[in-house]
Tab-separated table of C-alpha atoms in Angstrom:
chain	number	residue	atom	x	y	z
A	1	MET	CA	6.258	-6.853	-17.533
A	2	PRO	CA	4.763	-7.510	-14.084
A	3	SER	CA	1.777	-9.777	-13.839
A	4	LEU	CA	-1.650	-8.721	-12.582
A	5	LYS	CA	-0.980	-10.531	-9.309
A	6	ASP	CA	2.185	-8.518	-8.729
A	7	LEU	CA	0.358	-5.275	-9.447
A	8	LYS	CA	-2.409	-6.092	-6.973
A	9	THR	CA	0.138	-6.977	-4.306
A	10	ARG	CA	1.982	-3.711	-4.894
A	11	ILE	CA	-1.252	-1.700	-4.724
A	12	ASN	CA	-2.220	-3.406	-1.467
A	13	SER	CA	1.179	-2.704	0.070
A	14	VAL	CA	0.967	0.947	-0.971
A	15	LYS	CA	-2.510	1.270	0.541
A	16	SER	CA	-1.414	-0.293	3.817
A	17	THR	CA	1.599	2.015	3.900
A	18	GLN	CA	-0.646	5.032	3.426
A	19	LYS	CA	-2.864	3.837	6.277
A	20	ILE	CA	0.157	3.588	8.573
A	21	THR	CA	1.357	7.041	7.519
A	22	SER	CA	-2.030	8.620	8.133
A	23	ALA	CA	-2.296	6.853	11.489
A	24	MET	CA	1.088	8.269	12.524
A	25	LYS	CA	-0.019	11.769	11.528
A	26	MET	CA	-3.135	11.440	13.688
A	27	VAL	CA	-1.038	10.662	16.747
């Protein structure tokens, strides 16, 4: 079972990935 720290890191990486994806769509 992943720890809370791992979950937060994964959530942050997913959010940053979504930001990059949305930025690419804007271009």
